[in-house]
Short mmCIF file of C-alpha atoms in Angstrom, two decimals:
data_model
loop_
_atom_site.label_atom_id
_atom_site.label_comp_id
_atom_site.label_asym_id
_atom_site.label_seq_id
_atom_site.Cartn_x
_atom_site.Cartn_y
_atom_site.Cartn_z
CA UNK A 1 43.18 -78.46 -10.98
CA UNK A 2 44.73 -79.33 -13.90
CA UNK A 3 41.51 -81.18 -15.16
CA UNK A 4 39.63 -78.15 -14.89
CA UNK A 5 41.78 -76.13 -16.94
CA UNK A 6 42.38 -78.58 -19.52
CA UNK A 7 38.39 -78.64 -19.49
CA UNK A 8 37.84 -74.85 -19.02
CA UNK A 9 40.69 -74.53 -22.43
CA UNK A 10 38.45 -77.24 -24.38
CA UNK A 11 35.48 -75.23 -23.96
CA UNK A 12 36.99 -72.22 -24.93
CA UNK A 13 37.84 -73.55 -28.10
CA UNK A 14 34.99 -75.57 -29.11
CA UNK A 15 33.00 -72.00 -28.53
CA UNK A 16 35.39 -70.03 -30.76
CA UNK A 17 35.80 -72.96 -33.44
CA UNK A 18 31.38 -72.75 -33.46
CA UNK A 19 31.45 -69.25 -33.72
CA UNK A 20 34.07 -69.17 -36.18
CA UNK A 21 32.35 -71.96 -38.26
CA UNK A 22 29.25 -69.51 -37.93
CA UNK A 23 30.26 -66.64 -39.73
CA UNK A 24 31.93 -69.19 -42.29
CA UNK A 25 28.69 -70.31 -42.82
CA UNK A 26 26.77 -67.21 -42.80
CA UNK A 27 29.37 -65.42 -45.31
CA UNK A 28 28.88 -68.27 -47.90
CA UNK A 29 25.15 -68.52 -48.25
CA UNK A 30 25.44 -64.44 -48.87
CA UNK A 31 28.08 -65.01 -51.29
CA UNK A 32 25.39 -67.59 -53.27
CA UNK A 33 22.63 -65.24 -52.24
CA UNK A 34 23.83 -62.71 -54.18
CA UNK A 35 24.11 -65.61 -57.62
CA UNK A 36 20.32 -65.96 -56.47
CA UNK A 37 20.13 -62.52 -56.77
CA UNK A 38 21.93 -62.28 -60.16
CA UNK A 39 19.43 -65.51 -61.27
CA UNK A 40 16.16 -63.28 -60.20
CA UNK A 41 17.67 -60.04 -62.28
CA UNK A 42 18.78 -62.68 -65.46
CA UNK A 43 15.37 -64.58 -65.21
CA UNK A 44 17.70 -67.50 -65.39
CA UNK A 45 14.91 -70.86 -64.61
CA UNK A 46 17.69 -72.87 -64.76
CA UNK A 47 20.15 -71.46 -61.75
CA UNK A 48 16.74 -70.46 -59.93
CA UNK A 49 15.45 -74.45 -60.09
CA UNK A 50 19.15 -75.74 -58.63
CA UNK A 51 18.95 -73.01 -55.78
CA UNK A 52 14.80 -73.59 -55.16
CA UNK A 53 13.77 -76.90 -52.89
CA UNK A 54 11.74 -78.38 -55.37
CA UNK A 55 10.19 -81.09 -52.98
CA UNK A 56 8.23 -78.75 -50.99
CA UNK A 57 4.99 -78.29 -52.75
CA UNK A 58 3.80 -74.71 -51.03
CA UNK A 59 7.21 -73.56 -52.59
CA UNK A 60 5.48 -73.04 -55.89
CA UNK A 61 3.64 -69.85 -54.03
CA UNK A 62 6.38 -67.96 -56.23
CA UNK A 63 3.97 -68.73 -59.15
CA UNK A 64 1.31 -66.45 -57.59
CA UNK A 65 0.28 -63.52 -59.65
CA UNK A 66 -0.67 -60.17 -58.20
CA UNK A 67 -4.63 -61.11 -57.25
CA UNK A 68 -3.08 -64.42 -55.27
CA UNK A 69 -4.41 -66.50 -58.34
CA UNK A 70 -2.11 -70.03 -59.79
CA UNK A 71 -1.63 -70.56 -63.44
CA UNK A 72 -3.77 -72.56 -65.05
CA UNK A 73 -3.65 -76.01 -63.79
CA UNK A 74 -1.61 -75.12 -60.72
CA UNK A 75 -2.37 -75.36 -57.53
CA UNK A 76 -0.99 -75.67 -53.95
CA UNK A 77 -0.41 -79.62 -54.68
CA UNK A 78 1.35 -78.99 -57.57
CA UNK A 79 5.00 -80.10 -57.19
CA UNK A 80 7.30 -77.19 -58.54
CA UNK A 81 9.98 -78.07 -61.15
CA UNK A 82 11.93 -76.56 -63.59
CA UNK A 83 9.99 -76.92 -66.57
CA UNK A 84 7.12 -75.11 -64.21
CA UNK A 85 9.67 -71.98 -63.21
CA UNK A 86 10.84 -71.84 -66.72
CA UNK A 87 7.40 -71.28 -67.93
CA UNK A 88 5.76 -69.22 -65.63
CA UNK A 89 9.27 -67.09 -65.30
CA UNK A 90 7.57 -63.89 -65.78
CA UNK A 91 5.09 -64.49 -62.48
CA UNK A 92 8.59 -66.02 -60.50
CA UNK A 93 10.24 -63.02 -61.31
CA UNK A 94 7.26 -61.06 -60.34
CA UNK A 95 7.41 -62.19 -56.76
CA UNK A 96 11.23 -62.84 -56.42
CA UNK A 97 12.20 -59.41 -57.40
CA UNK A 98 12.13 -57.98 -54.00
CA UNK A 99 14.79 -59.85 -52.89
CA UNK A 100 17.42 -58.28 -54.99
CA UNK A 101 16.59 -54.85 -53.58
CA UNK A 102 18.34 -55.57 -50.57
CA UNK A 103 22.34 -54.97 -50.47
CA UNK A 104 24.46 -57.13 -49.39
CA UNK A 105 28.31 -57.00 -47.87
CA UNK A 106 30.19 -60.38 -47.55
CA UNK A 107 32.89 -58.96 -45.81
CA UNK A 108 31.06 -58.09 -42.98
CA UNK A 109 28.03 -59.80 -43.21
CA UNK A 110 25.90 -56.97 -43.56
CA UNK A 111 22.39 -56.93 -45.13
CA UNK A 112 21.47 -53.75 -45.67
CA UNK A 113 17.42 -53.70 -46.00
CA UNK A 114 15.30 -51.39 -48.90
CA UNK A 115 12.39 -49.11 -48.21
CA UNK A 116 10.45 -47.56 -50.96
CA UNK A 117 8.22 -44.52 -50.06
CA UNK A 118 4.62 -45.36 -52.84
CA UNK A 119 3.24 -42.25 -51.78
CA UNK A 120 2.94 -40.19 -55.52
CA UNK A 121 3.00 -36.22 -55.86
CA UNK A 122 -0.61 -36.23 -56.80
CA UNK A 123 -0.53 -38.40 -53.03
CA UNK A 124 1.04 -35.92 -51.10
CA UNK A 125 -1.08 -32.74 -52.07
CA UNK A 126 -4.58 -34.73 -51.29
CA UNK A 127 -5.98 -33.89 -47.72
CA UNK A 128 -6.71 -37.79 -46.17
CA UNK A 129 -9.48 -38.43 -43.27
CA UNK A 130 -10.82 -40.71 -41.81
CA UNK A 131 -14.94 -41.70 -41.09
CA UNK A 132 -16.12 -42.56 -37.63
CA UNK A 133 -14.78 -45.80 -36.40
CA UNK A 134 -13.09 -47.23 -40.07
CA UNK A 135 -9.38 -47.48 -39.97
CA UNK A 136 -9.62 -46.43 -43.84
CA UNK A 137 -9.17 -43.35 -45.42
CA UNK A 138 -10.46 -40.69 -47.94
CA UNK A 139 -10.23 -37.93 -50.03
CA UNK A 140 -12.23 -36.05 -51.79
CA UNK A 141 -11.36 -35.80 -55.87
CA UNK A 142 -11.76 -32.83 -58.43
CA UNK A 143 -15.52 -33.57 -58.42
CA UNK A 144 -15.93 -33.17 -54.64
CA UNK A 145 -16.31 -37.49 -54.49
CA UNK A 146 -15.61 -39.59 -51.48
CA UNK A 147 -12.49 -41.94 -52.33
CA UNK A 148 -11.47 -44.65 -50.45
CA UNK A 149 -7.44 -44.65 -50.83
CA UNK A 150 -4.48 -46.43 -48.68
CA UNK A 151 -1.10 -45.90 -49.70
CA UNK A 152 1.41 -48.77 -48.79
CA UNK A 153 4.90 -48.42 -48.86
CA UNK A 154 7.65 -51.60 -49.12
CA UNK A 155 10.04 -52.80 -46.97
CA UNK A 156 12.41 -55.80 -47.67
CA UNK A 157 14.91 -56.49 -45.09
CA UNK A 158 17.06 -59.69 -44.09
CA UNK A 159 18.46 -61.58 -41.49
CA UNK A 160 20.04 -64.55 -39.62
CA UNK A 161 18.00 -66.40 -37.25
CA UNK A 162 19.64 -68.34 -34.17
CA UNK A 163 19.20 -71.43 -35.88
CA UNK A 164 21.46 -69.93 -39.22
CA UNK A 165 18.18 -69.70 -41.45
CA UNK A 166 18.55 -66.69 -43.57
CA UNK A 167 15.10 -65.16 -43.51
CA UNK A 168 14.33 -62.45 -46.68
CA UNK A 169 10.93 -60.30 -46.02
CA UNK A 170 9.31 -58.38 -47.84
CA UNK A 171 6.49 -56.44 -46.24
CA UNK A 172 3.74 -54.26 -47.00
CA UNK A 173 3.78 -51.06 -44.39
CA UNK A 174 0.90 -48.21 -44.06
CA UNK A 175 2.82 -44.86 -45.38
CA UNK A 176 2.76 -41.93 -42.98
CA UNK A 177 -0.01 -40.17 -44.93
CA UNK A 178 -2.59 -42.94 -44.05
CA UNK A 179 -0.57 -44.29 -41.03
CA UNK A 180 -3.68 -46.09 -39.88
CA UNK A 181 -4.54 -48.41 -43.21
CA UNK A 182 -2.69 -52.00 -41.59
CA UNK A 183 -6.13 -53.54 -42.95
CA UNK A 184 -5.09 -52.67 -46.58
CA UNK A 185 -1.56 -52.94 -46.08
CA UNK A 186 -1.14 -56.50 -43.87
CA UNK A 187 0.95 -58.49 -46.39
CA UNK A 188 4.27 -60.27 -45.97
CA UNK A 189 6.14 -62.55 -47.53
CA UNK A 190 8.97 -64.68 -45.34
CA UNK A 191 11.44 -66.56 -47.87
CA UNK A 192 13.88 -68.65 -46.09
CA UNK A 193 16.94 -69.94 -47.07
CA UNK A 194 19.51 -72.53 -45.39
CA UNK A 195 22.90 -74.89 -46.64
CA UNK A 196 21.71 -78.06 -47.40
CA UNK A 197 25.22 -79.85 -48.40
CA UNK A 198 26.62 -76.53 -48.77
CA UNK A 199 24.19 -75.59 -51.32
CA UNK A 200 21.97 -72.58 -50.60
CA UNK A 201 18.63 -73.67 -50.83
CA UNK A 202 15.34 -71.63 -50.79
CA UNK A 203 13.39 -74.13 -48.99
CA UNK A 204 10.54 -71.95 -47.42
CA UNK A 205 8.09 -69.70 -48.29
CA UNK A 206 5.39 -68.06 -46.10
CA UNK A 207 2.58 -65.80 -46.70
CA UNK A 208 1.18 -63.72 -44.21
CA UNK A 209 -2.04 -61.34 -44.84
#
C-alpha cells in the first residue's frame, strides 16, 4: 500500500513539474517573440538572421514578393543567410509584418489575434452578385460595366500546439460582402516557431493557396 502511494505521489509530481516546465517554456519563447517582433518593426537583418533557422532552404519563402516571385537569382534551393535577409529586407519585412499585429501578454500567456476588415467605403455602397454557377462576384461601375471584384479581409492569429510549436498564421478570409469568394481569397501562411537550446527559432514556414 505504501508502494502505491509513494508511486501514485511520484506521478503527481512529475505531471505538475511537466506542466509547470510548460508554461515556463511557453512564457519565454513569447517573451523573445515579442524581440522578433521588435526585429520585424526595426528591419533589424541582423537580430532577424540569429532568430531565423537558416539551414532550412524553403525558409527563404520570406523573400517572396507580392506576385509569389524570388529575387533575382533566388530560388527555393537557395540557402537563406544573413547577407540574403539584409538585402532583400524590404521583401522580409513585407511578409513578416503580419506577425507583429498580433498582441501578446506574457503574464498570462495570451495571444490575442488581429482582424482587419479591407472592405473600402466606395466597397460598401456597391451592390455585389453573383452569375450562375461562379463563386465570384460583380458589380456594375459608373458606366453600367460588369466588374469582377472579391474583397478579402486578414486574419493573423497564434497559438501553441500539443507538441509546444508556436504556430503564427496569417490568413486571407472572404469579407461578408462577397462571403462566397474562398477561390480569390485561399491564402495562408503558417510560420512556426520552437526553443532550440533555448533560443527561439523560426524554423518553418508553410504556404497554403
Amino acid at each position: 500500500m505504501k508502494k502505491l502511494i509513494l508511486l501514485l505521489v511520484l506521478i503527481f509530481c512529475t505531471v505538475i513539474s511537466a506542466k509547470q516546465s510548460s508554461e515556463s517554456d511557453k512564457k519565454e519563447m513569447l517573451k523573445q517573440f515579442i524581440i522578433f517582433q521588435e526585429a520585424v518593426k526595426n528591419k533589424d537583418s541582423k537580430v532577424l538572421a540569429s532568430m531565423i533557422d537558416l539551414s532550412v532552404e524553403y525558409n527563404n519563402a520570406i523573400m517572396l514578393d507580392s506576385e509569389g516571385n524570388f529575387p533575382k537569382g533566388v530560388d527555393f534551393g537557395t540557402p537563406l543567410t544573413e547577407k540574403l535577409i539584409n538585402t532583400n529586407i524590404g521583401r522580409v519585412i513585407g511578409n513578416l509584418q503580419y506577425l507583429t499585429y498580433i498582441k501578446i501578454d506574457t503574464a498570462t500567456l495570451r495571444i490575442t489575434d488581429y482582424f482587419r476588415d479591407n472592405a473600402s467605403a466606395k466597397d460598401k455602397k456597391r451592390k455585389y452578385y453573383q452569375k450562375g454557377a461562379e463563386v465570384g462576384y460583380y458589380y456594375k461601375d459608373e458606366n453600367n460595366k460588369e466588374v469582377y471584384h472579391a474583397i478579402c479581409d486578414l486574419k493573423v492569429s497564434g497559438e501553441f500546439s500539443d507538441n509546444g510549436i508556436l504556430e503564427i498564421t496569417n490568413r486571407s478570409l472572404p469579407n461578408e460582402l462577397t462571403p462566397l469568394a474562398s477561390e480569390d481569397c485561399e491564402r495562408e501562411v503558417y510560420y512556426h516557431f520552437k526553443l532550440i537550446n533555448n533560443k527561439l527559432k523560426l524554423y518553418e514556414v508553410q504556404m497554403a493557396g
